Amino acid sequence: MIVALAPQVEIQVEDHLSETRRPFDPMCGICGTLHQDPTQPADRSVLEVMNGTIVHRGPDSDGFHLDGPAGLAMRRLAIVDLHTGDQPMSNEDGTVWIVFNGEIFNFPELRPSLERMGHTFRTNADTEAIVHLYEEYGPDCVDHLRGQFAFAIWDSRRRRLLLARDRLGQKPVYYAEHNGCFYFASELKAILAASGIERRPNLPALHRYFTLMYVPDPESAFVGIHKLPPGHRLILDSDPWRLRTERYWDLPYEPKWDLPEVEIRQRLREEITTAVRIRLMSDVPLGAHLSGGIDSSIVVALMAGMMDQPVKTFSIGFGEARFDETAFARQVAERYGTEHQEFVLQPDAMGVLFDMMGHFDEPFADPAALPTWYLSQMTRRHVTVALNGDGGDEAFAGYQRYFGDAYVDLYRLLPGFLRRSLVSPLLARMPVQADRPMEQSYAAALRGLARGAEYPSAASKVRWSTHFHPGEIAALYTEEMHAALNGAVDAAEWVAQDYRHAPAKHRIDRTLYADLHHYLPGALLPKVDRMTMAHSLEARSPFLDHKVMELAARLPVRWKVRGQTTKWILRDLFKDLLPPEIEARGKSGFSVPLGAWLAGELFEPARELLLSGDARLGTYIRKDGIVRLLEENRQGRDNHGKRIWALMNFEAWLRRYV
């Protein structure tokens, strides 16, 4: 529906729009191969097969480059520089070639400096700047880039392939070696289509999926296929053959800023404003996803002060009033006179489950993927680029668990036998209401606290957000699955390792660091990338600008969390732009009424998917356990919505890929 709009409110931010209308390259899909045998030429037909699986990432054109054993290919979604930005692209003498997925937002500054170094530009694309940076700095070219990217460079003189992924992991890269050939691609399906790798499930990684709701890097759901982690590059020298991956960036939380408060506040507001401004360049329609939360509201408010036309904003809600947040988004839309559109999501999860799985390629159980799918579908009908507020929670401590961990640590002081034999059984008798978000249910909150107490604060994300705790998932596994997992590292330890090694002193900073390396690149960013690119929509996230992240990391913790107020500095710094109700809001996010849906309209479809004769998860998950979850959820004895959804995604993946 179209919301009635108030007159636009002017924001006192310098208008830099004319500066941002400069040529940049598009979002794309990339892939390629490199044979270990230098006499074996790259096969164009193989590259065409790989490229064909990622057409949705770039429906506008394709491109190929073959050089002896090396082959590069890409699909292009044209955003800016619509006429000269085709790839693969090379340097002046054709010895260095690149395929690139992303945007380099500091390209206007890079190009003049590279021209002064003697480089000639034949296009207006930021892709070409990366090539020339590589000529100057080799693999260290990534240090000079400000943006979101994944790229592959073939250096024919050195017989070297370089893969790199942006600092936060906004753009994906998968890779594998098989039968003397190295494969890489933006999506896992491209490697499966061409490599001949056996589709053997990576059971230890899938064990972590049931806890985290995603398969964490550097693993994938298949044995032999890997993800390049964020902030990493992969260098493959082919003569002699040597592959190595290395981290080129990490986020330091110490030392804290030793500057006057007024100066820090000014720098922070300027950096966030700049991060929004440089993401406005586009030769195609541009808008924003507006949830009504603090982060997206700040982005829209800043956009409104920089653009010479109303911002196009898009929100999604639910028919269930307790889950619907569109009224908050509407307040921001009315204040800034945006062209606002809303979509109401109905319980049609089964209608898109297999379509979504066809884009994730791995089990992925974050329920927010559902509204993101539909929101992206709606948005793409009107614009090709959409800004969002992603990253604000991870930069400025937006989740309630950042202060809630202290309460769980107090609860953990109770002897374990008392917690398990007395408190947990009492909580199990409390009915959990499936018709409201988990954070609005006292019973759900108390049960979550009791379950979370089984984990240390080093695994905060697992403590508060796991789908299955260790005993719960272990009770569902078949004997075959138990045997395969002997000695596997569980998800809590996977997360806790980064907490313990964090370059930070305070507990909250350590938790933020662990989230930066796990939840952000494992769940949040793949959800946004796959669901937007499924509809050929480009997402841009100003709060994930690495300069904003670096500035935020070194803020004192009291600037992030004060008592039970999260993201304190964002609320205070931008309160002049936010409606009071928005400024005072706590973290909400996309809470999906899965429990209610699976107790009602989706009960039979879910039961059919998981328990029918052709269901495949029976090799790994006991059917009596599935029946128990379905029935307890239907009867309102517990809200198992997320657990059942995790099983449904696992079954959909098995049917589609294994």
XYZ file of C-alpha atoms in Angstrom:
658
model
C 0.000 0.000 0.000
C 1.043 3.620 -0.470
C 1.215 5.652 2.728
C 0.023 9.257 2.776
C 3.068 11.475 2.992
C 3.810 14.582 5.004
C 5.758 17.477 3.489
C 9.464 16.733 3.381
C 11.447 17.941 6.393
C 14.774 19.453 5.483
C 17.917 18.196 7.225
C 20.912 20.423 7.722
C 23.423 18.245 5.930
C 25.560 19.560 3.108
C 24.237 18.408 -0.267
C 26.966 16.372 -1.947
C 24.738 14.586 -4.437
C 26.421 16.122 -7.450
C 29.755 14.702 -6.265
C 28.343 11.204 -5.881
C 27.056 10.957 -9.434
C 30.280 9.475 -10.627
C 30.822 6.240 -12.477
C 31.085 3.083 -10.429
C 30.738 -0.541 -11.398
C 27.871 -2.936 -10.709
C 27.028 -5.767 -8.443
C 27.772 -9.016 -10.243
C 28.396 -12.705 -9.941
C 31.899 -14.021 -10.587
C 33.446 -17.449 -11.157
C 36.515 -19.071 -12.635
C 38.915 -22.002 -12.882
C 42.660 -22.612 -12.839
C 44.222 -25.934 -13.878
C 47.302 -27.148 -12.060
C 48.644 -28.556 -15.328
C 49.782 -25.463 -17.284
C 49.287 -27.296 -20.588
C 45.585 -27.917 -19.934
C 43.578 -24.975 -21.250
C 40.584 -23.535 -19.449
C 37.291 -24.810 -20.850
C 34.833 -22.103 -21.881
C 31.924 -24.535 -21.745
C 32.670 -25.196 -18.060
C 32.742 -21.459 -17.377
C 29.428 -21.067 -19.210
C 27.867 -23.730 -17.001
C 29.156 -22.004 -13.853
C 28.064 -18.593 -15.082
C 24.635 -19.921 -15.954
C 23.901 -20.796 -12.340
C 24.331 -17.177 -11.164
C 22.398 -15.274 -13.835
C 20.223 -13.727 -11.117
C 23.278 -11.939 -9.708
C 23.852 -10.238 -13.058
C 21.021 -10.460 -15.593
C 22.304 -7.674 -17.849
C 25.365 -9.220 -19.526
C 28.153 -11.774 -19.211
C 31.850 -11.931 -20.009
C 34.737 -14.420 -20.302
C 38.518 -14.383 -20.411
C 40.624 -17.491 -21.087
C 44.409 -17.506 -20.794
C 45.994 -20.954 -20.963
C 45.024 -22.841 -17.774
C 43.127 -19.863 -16.311
C 39.546 -18.894 -17.006
C 37.487 -16.012 -15.616
C 33.775 -15.362 -16.068
C 31.142 -13.008 -14.685
C 27.508 -11.933 -14.814
C 26.782 -8.188 -14.639
C 24.022 -6.226 -12.917
C 24.505 -2.756 -14.357
C 24.124 -0.015 -11.754
C 26.454 2.757 -12.893
C 28.676 3.238 -15.934
C 26.144 1.340 -17.974
C 28.116 1.383 -21.239
C 31.845 0.901 -20.533
C 31.912 -1.262 -17.427
C 31.763 -4.748 -18.937
C 34.082 -7.404 -17.512
C 36.484 -9.185 -17.423
C 38.685 -6.104 -17.517
C 42.451 -5.754 -17.886
C 45.347 -3.362 -17.385
C 46.890 -1.458 -20.306
C 48.968 -4.331 -21.715
C 46.522 -7.153 -20.993
C 48.730 -8.986 -18.490
C 46.426 -8.524 -15.474
C 42.724 -9.432 -15.666
C 39.909 -9.078 -13.131
C 36.335 -10.124 -12.451
C 34.738 -8.074 -9.702
C 31.550 -8.142 -7.657
C 30.829 -5.031 -5.621
C 31.295 -1.299 -5.309
C 34.449 0.680 -4.481
C 33.116 3.853 -2.931
C 36.434 5.723 -2.795
C 37.007 5.320 -6.535
C 36.714 9.115 -7.153
C 39.809 9.589 -4.986
C 41.671 6.543 -6.288
C 41.464 7.331 -9.995
C 43.290 10.715 -9.998
C 46.088 9.376 -7.833
C 46.524 6.338 -10.091
C 46.543 8.551 -13.171
C 49.329 10.608 -11.598
C 51.263 7.349 -11.213
C 51.036 6.919 -14.999
C 48.059 4.586 -15.364
C 45.610 5.058 -18.224
C 41.891 4.461 -17.711
C 39.878 3.204 -20.656
C 36.580 3.038 -18.758
C 34.710 4.920 -16.067
C 34.468 1.811 -13.890
C 35.852 1.316 -10.406
C 36.851 -2.195 -11.492
C 39.731 -0.764 -13.485
C 41.087 1.010 -10.408
C 41.551 -2.346 -8.655
C 43.618 -3.615 -11.587
C 45.943 -0.627 -11.417
C 46.158 -0.827 -7.627
C 47.243 -4.455 -8.030
C 49.973 -3.353 -10.456
C 51.263 -0.932 -7.818
C 50.781 -2.908 -4.605
C 50.183 -6.545 -5.531
C 47.907 -8.418 -3.082
C 48.073 -5.395 -0.749
C 45.783 -3.569 -3.180
C 42.898 -4.516 -0.852
C 44.231 -2.139 1.803
C 43.338 0.824 -0.410
C 39.707 -0.140 -1.072
C 36.669 1.296 0.690
C 33.610 -0.674 -0.238
C 31.937 -4.057 -0.532
C 33.639 -6.496 -2.844
C 34.742 -9.914 -3.941
C 37.124 -10.161 -6.851
C 39.533 -12.447 -8.655
C 42.689 -11.235 -10.417
C 44.695 -13.353 -12.833
C 48.297 -12.166 -13.169
C 49.564 -13.867 -16.334
C 53.193 -12.841 -15.833
C 53.429 -14.282 -12.341
C 50.960 -17.110 -13.113
C 49.125 -16.068 -9.952
C 45.450 -16.009 -9.024
C 44.339 -13.631 -6.275
C 40.931 -13.839 -4.591
C 39.858 -11.224 -2.061
C 36.758 -10.577 0.011
C 35.753 -7.312 1.681
C 36.536 -6.655 5.318
C 33.093 -7.427 6.764
C 31.988 -10.123 4.317
C 29.212 -8.400 2.384
C 30.082 -10.240 -0.834
C 30.679 -14.025 -0.880
C 33.405 -16.256 -2.355
C 33.425 -20.074 -2.400
C 36.334 -22.180 -3.619
C 37.442 -25.787 -4.045
C 40.199 -27.949 -5.504
C 39.225 -31.091 -7.388
C 41.043 -33.361 -9.842
C 43.858 -30.896 -10.464
C 41.655 -27.854 -10.938
C 40.868 -24.893 -8.680
C 37.325 -23.488 -8.808
C 35.885 -20.299 -7.331
C 32.494 -18.621 -7.515
C 30.135 -16.163 -5.845
C 27.771 -18.997 -5.021
C 28.328 -22.606 -4.073
C 25.997 -23.945 -6.766
C 28.369 -22.774 -9.504
C 31.142 -25.005 -8.167
C 28.786 -27.955 -7.776
C 27.614 -27.528 -11.363
C 31.066 -27.787 -12.894
C 33.556 -29.463 -10.594
C 32.270 -33.001 -10.284
C 32.834 -32.820 -6.522
C 30.878 -35.488 -4.687
C 27.924 -33.918 -2.883
C 28.874 -35.339 0.488
C 27.354 -33.509 3.477
C 29.869 -32.004 5.878
C 28.267 -33.393 9.027
C 30.393 -31.575 11.660
C 29.581 -28.279 9.903
C 25.896 -29.223 9.751
C 25.997 -30.005 13.460
C 27.028 -26.387 14.020
C 24.233 -25.278 11.694
C 21.577 -26.605 14.057
C 22.946 -24.389 16.815
C 23.861 -21.285 14.820
C 21.197 -21.503 12.042
C 23.935 -21.225 9.388
C 27.114 -23.081 8.379
C 30.054 -20.968 9.646
C 33.085 -20.142 7.503
C 35.549 -21.297 6.403
C 33.514 -24.472 6.002
C 30.544 -25.140 3.778
C 27.779 -27.728 3.919
C 29.776 -29.938 1.521
C 33.058 -31.699 2.143
C 35.761 -30.158 -0.032
C 34.145 -26.755 -0.668
C 35.163 -23.763 1.428
C 34.214 -20.127 2.024
C 36.860 -17.422 1.965
C 36.359 -15.623 5.319
C 35.767 -11.860 5.440
C 38.866 -9.696 5.504
C 40.888 -12.467 3.863
C 42.641 -12.977 0.561
C 43.624 -16.199 -1.160
C 46.797 -16.346 -3.227
C 47.299 -19.270 -5.578
C 50.677 -19.410 -7.297
C 50.581 -21.939 -10.098
C 54.326 -22.307 -10.783
C 55.003 -24.011 -8.458
C 51.462 -24.759 -7.246
C 50.972 -23.203 -3.812
C 47.748 -21.991 -2.181
C 47.536 -19.874 0.939
C 44.873 -17.779 2.639
C 45.704 -14.878 4.906
C 43.881 -12.220 6.889
C 44.567 -8.690 5.670
C 42.267 -6.782 8.081
C 40.948 -7.080 11.599
C 39.046 -4.716 13.867
C 41.005 -3.322 16.853
C 39.026 -2.303 19.943
C 42.058 -0.899 21.768
C 43.368 1.614 22.544
C 40.251 3.640 23.219
C 40.052 7.149 21.757
C 41.902 9.695 23.858
C 40.228 12.758 22.359
C 37.814 15.421 23.617
C 34.258 14.117 23.614
C 33.052 16.859 21.305
C 35.681 15.900 18.725
C 34.768 12.201 18.834
C 31.079 13.007 18.433
C 31.798 15.278 15.479
C 34.012 12.707 13.762
C 31.462 9.956 14.275
C 28.578 11.945 12.836
C 30.697 13.061 9.895
C 31.890 9.517 9.183
C 28.375 8.058 9.233
C 27.094 10.915 7.070
C 29.919 10.326 4.579
C 29.213 6.580 4.546
C 25.629 7.320 3.507
C 26.594 9.972 0.965
C 29.110 7.861 -0.944
C 26.532 5.089 -1.266
C 24.094 7.284 -3.176
C 25.860 7.084 -6.546
C 23.693 5.299 -9.076
C 22.479 5.600 -12.649
C 19.421 3.509 -11.802
C 16.570 4.102 -9.294
C 17.692 4.034 -5.644
C 15.782 3.716 -2.356
C 16.036 2.365 1.196
C 14.704 -0.431 3.367
C 13.039 1.187 6.360
C 12.286 -1.034 9.355
C 11.428 1.721 11.796
C 14.456 0.901 13.931
C 17.149 3.406 14.827
C 19.713 2.395 12.212
C 17.547 2.413 9.080
C 15.776 5.558 10.310
C 19.120 7.405 10.581
C 20.068 6.259 7.077
C 16.759 7.460 5.591
C 16.950 10.769 7.477
C 20.441 11.444 6.128
C 19.427 10.396 2.609
C 16.487 12.803 2.706
C 18.853 15.687 3.437
C 21.158 14.784 0.545
C 18.753 13.967 -2.287
C 16.912 16.415 -4.513
C 13.850 14.166 -4.674
C 11.849 12.137 -2.111
C 13.531 8.956 -0.890
C 11.751 5.776 -1.946
C 11.327 3.648 1.184
C 10.062 0.096 1.641
C 8.858 -1.787 4.710
C 7.373 -5.185 5.450
C 4.941 -6.146 8.191
C 2.771 -8.988 9.426
C -0.941 -9.518 9.837
C -0.204 -10.488 13.451
C -0.251 -7.137 15.256
C 2.327 -8.096 17.900
C 4.894 -8.773 15.167
C 4.104 -5.766 12.998
C 6.548 -2.838 13.117
C 5.317 -0.861 10.122
C 3.763 1.892 12.262
C 7.258 2.938 13.362
C 8.562 2.960 9.799
C 5.543 5.048 8.805
C 6.476 7.723 11.340
C 9.875 8.172 9.712
C 8.371 8.072 6.214
C 5.863 10.789 7.112
C 8.474 12.969 8.821
C 10.736 12.966 5.761
C 8.084 12.860 3.058
C 9.344 9.649 1.514
C 7.576 7.685 -1.206
C 6.757 4.841 1.127
C 5.431 1.383 0.331
C 4.528 -1.474 2.648
C 3.989 -5.183 2.180
C 2.144 -7.488 4.583
C 3.640 -10.971 4.819
C 1.257 -13.911 5.036
C 2.134 -17.484 6.188
C 3.308 -18.644 2.762
C 6.658 -20.056 3.867
C 6.182 -23.318 1.962
C 5.622 -21.358 -1.237
C 9.164 -20.000 -1.286
C 11.117 -22.451 0.897
C 12.687 -24.307 -2.033
C 13.210 -21.088 -3.998
C 15.143 -19.578 -1.089
C 17.174 -22.759 -0.664
C 18.116 -22.484 -4.330
C 19.879 -19.222 -3.487
C 21.448 -20.101 -0.145
C 22.805 -23.472 -1.415
C 23.308 -24.466 2.225
C 20.911 -24.970 5.126
C 20.047 -21.513 6.417
C 17.435 -21.142 9.145
C 17.275 -17.462 10.036
C 13.503 -16.838 9.806
C 14.182 -13.231 8.797
C 15.121 -14.567 5.361
C 11.384 -14.866 4.656
C 10.479 -11.186 5.030
C 13.775 -10.226 3.387
C 12.835 -12.314 0.335
C 9.470 -10.604 -0.047
C 10.803 -7.161 0.819
C 13.494 -7.518 -1.852
C 10.947 -8.750 -4.382
C 8.715 -5.743 -3.727
C 11.612 -3.279 -3.690
C 12.994 -4.487 -7.028
C 9.771 -3.509 -8.770
C 10.627 0.121 -8.047
C 14.408 0.479 -7.591
C 17.628 -1.407 -8.336
C 19.639 -0.236 -5.296
C 18.475 -0.094 -1.667
C 20.353 1.221 1.364
C 19.715 -0.371 4.766
C 20.696 -0.102 8.430
C 22.600 -3.387 8.701
C 25.704 -3.323 10.888
C 24.545 -0.727 13.394
C 23.901 -3.364 16.051
C 27.304 -4.979 15.619
C 29.147 -1.644 15.570
C 27.351 0.081 18.446
C 26.048 -2.836 20.559
C 22.366 -2.934 19.692
C 21.287 -6.333 21.004
C 19.805 -6.715 24.468
C 22.091 -9.647 25.186
C 25.021 -7.235 25.430
C 23.722 -6.180 28.844
C 21.717 -9.381 29.429
C 24.828 -11.546 29.613
C 25.571 -10.068 33.041
C 22.224 -11.358 34.363
C 22.852 -14.846 33.008
C 26.290 -14.858 34.604
C 24.608 -14.144 37.939
C 22.135 -16.974 37.357
C 25.052 -19.297 36.587
C 26.234 -18.818 40.171
C 23.442 -21.193 41.179
C 24.704 -24.784 41.355
C 24.127 -26.631 38.104
C 22.069 -29.380 39.717
C 19.632 -26.780 41.099
C 19.265 -25.100 37.725
C 18.656 -28.369 35.915
C 16.588 -30.270 38.480
C 14.506 -27.454 39.958
C 14.377 -24.276 37.873
C 14.271 -25.761 34.379
C 11.404 -28.231 35.150
C 9.366 -25.386 36.652
C 9.922 -23.204 33.611
C 9.001 -26.099 31.320
C 5.490 -26.029 32.786
C 4.929 -22.405 31.849
C 3.005 -22.043 28.560
C 4.815 -20.163 25.819
C 2.645 -17.930 23.642
C 3.382 -18.500 19.973
C 1.286 -15.489 18.958
C 3.884 -12.964 20.108
C 7.618 -12.373 19.557
C 9.909 -14.306 21.884
C 11.086 -11.080 23.532
C 7.467 -10.300 24.522
C 6.899 -13.680 26.203
C 8.052 -13.888 29.837
C 8.001 -17.676 29.726
C 10.104 -17.741 26.566
C 12.538 -15.206 28.038
C 12.954 -17.174 31.267
C 13.374 -20.444 29.403
C 15.924 -18.802 27.164
C 17.814 -17.540 30.194
C 17.815 -21.008 31.743
C 18.946 -22.671 28.537
C 21.558 -19.985 27.928
C 23.080 -20.539 31.334
C 24.530 -23.764 29.985
C 26.940 -21.604 27.969
C 29.589 -19.100 29.108
C 29.347 -15.462 28.047
C 32.150 -16.169 25.565
C 29.447 -17.755 23.398
C 26.873 -14.996 23.811
C 25.226 -15.502 20.413
C 24.780 -19.201 21.105
C 23.650 -18.532 24.667
C 20.736 -16.331 23.577
C 19.878 -17.258 20.009
C 20.582 -20.919 19.443
C 17.886 -22.987 17.782
C 18.971 -26.179 19.546
C 21.024 -26.474 22.710
C 23.467 -29.421 22.920
C 21.177 -31.803 24.760
C 18.190 -30.890 22.592
C 19.833 -31.594 19.263
C 21.717 -34.624 20.575
C 18.372 -36.164 21.564
C 17.207 -35.805 17.959
C 20.233 -37.323 16.245
C 20.218 -40.855 14.879
C 22.953 -43.291 15.845
C 24.542 -42.738 12.436
C 24.744 -38.993 13.032
C 26.176 -39.465 16.535
C 28.884 -41.727 15.139
C 29.814 -39.201 12.436
C 30.159 -36.394 14.987
C 32.583 -38.108 17.321
C 35.005 -35.383 18.403
C 33.390 -32.565 16.376
C 33.825 -29.040 17.750
C 30.449 -27.647 18.800
C 29.191 -24.224 17.816
C 29.651 -22.659 21.247
C 33.370 -23.416 21.247
C 33.573 -22.256 17.616
C 32.322 -18.809 18.705
C 34.146 -18.720 22.048
C 37.530 -19.086 20.354
C 37.195 -15.646 18.772
C 35.880 -14.151 22.005
C 38.983 -15.345 23.844
C 41.350 -14.036 21.154
C 39.605 -10.695 20.668
C 41.876 -7.601 20.611
C 39.698 -6.069 23.337
C 39.534 -5.856 27.124
C 35.858 -5.369 28.003
C 33.359 -8.245 27.868
C 31.004 -6.329 25.576
C 33.792 -5.472 23.125
C 34.865 -9.109 23.072
C 31.283 -10.139 22.340
C 31.067 -7.573 19.557
C 34.279 -8.975 18.087
C 32.919 -12.522 18.158
C 29.699 -11.350 16.504
C 31.739 -9.562 13.859
C 33.436 -12.838 12.962
C 30.435 -15.150 13.280
C 26.880 -13.832 13.313
C 27.467 -10.904 10.947
C 29.178 -12.808 8.080
C 27.429 -16.110 8.824
C 23.785 -15.078 9.147
C 23.009 -11.407 8.631
C 25.054 -10.656 5.514
C 24.351 -13.905 3.589
C 20.646 -13.387 4.278
C 20.750 -9.908 2.766
C 23.082 -10.781 -0.116
C 21.225 -13.910 -1.250
C 17.706 -12.558 -0.835
C 18.433 -9.248 -2.564
C 20.492 -10.796 -5.357
C 17.769 -13.410 -5.896
C 15.766 -10.465 -7.208
C 18.713 -8.654 -8.844
C 18.609 -5.951 -6.186
C 21.771 -4.358 -4.821
C 21.947 -3.719 -1.057
C 24.249 -1.088 0.460
C 24.955 -0.795 4.183
C 26.500 2.487 5.405
C 27.065 1.204 8.956
C 29.246 -1.569 7.508
C 31.663 0.981 6.104
C 34.976 -0.123 7.595
C 35.891 3.423 8.617
C 32.664 3.670 10.622
C 33.354 0.270 12.173
C 36.929 1.221 13.101
C 35.791 4.454 14.691
C 32.997 2.725 16.635
C 35.179 -0.144 17.873
C 37.472 2.178 19.807
C 34.654 4.065 21.520
C 34.444 3.464 25.270
C 31.901 0.768 26.106
C 29.817 3.288 28.081
C 29.119 5.050 24.773
C 27.536 1.855 23.467
C 25.636 0.395 26.441
C 24.386 2.364 29.443
C 22.356 0.298 31.867
C 19.748 -1.329 29.664
C 20.043 1.263 26.891
C 21.811 -0.092 23.822
C 23.386 1.982 21.030
C 23.417 4.950 23.380
C 25.675 7.116 21.234
C 23.575 6.657 18.076
C 20.404 7.595 19.931
C 22.039 10.676 21.430
C 24.017 11.754 18.379
C 21.088 11.620 15.952
C 18.174 12.447 18.248
C 17.576 15.621 16.240
C 16.714 13.452 13.225
C 14.635 10.760 14.937
C 11.005 10.848 16.050
C 10.957 10.447 19.867
C 9.242 7.052 19.668
C 12.016 5.758 17.390
C 14.830 7.157 19.535
C 13.385 5.414 22.603
C 12.831 2.027 20.956
C 14.724 -1.085 21.895
C 16.008 -3.632 19.396
C 13.247 -5.516 17.570
C 14.271 -6.778 14.142
C 12.357 -9.149 11.881
C 10.497 -11.336 14.380
C 8.551 -13.873 12.307
C 5.485 -15.601 13.841
C 6.707 -19.059 12.863
C 5.411 -20.724 16.018
C 1.869 -19.504 15.346
C 2.049 -20.350 11.650
C 3.353 -23.856 12.343
C 0.613 -24.407 14.913
C -1.974 -23.360 12.325
C -1.864 -23.104 8.548
C 1.648 -24.509 8.179
C 1.246 -27.494 10.499
C 0.179 -29.979 7.832
C 2.615 -28.746 5.137
C 5.492 -28.949 7.632
C 4.411 -32.384 8.810
C 4.215 -33.613 5.220
C 7.653 -32.228 4.374
C 9.392 -33.688 7.425
C 7.580 -37.002 7.920
C 6.464 -38.159 4.478
C 7.880 -41.301 2.948
C 10.270 -39.390 0.720
C 11.687 -37.235 3.542
C 15.485 -37.508 3.593
C 16.468 -36.152 6.981
C 15.584 -39.466 8.647
C 19.192 -40.542 8.091
C 20.276 -37.861 10.540
C 17.237 -36.882 12.647
C 14.913 -39.237 14.545
C 11.326 -39.052 13.360
C 9.869 -39.484 16.852
C 11.726 -36.330 17.867
C 10.258 -34.441 14.911
C 6.746 -35.600 15.850
C 7.292 -34.381 19.415
C 8.401 -30.917 18.285
C 5.463 -30.552 15.909
C 2.914 -31.641 18.502
C 4.312 -29.599 21.396
C 4.276 -26.541 19.166
C 0.740 -27.218 17.912
C -0.557 -27.707 21.429
C 1.138 -24.535 22.722
C 3.352 -26.388 25.197
C 6.430 -24.708 23.735
C 7.284 -22.435 20.825
C 9.371 -24.682 18.588
C 8.873 -22.505 15.506
C 12.561 -21.818 14.892
C 13.576 -25.431 15.556
C 10.993 -26.800 13.135
C 12.016 -24.178 10.583
C 15.650 -25.305 10.924
C 14.592 -28.889 10.213
C 12.478 -27.792 7.255
C 15.419 -25.941 5.722
C 17.664 -28.950 6.287
C 15.154 -31.208 4.537
C 14.744 -28.746 1.655
C 18.526 -28.644 1.231
C 18.825 -32.429 1.239
C 16.131 -32.750 -1.411
C 17.559 -30.070 -3.666
C 21.294 -30.708 -3.416
C 22.208 -34.068 -1.917
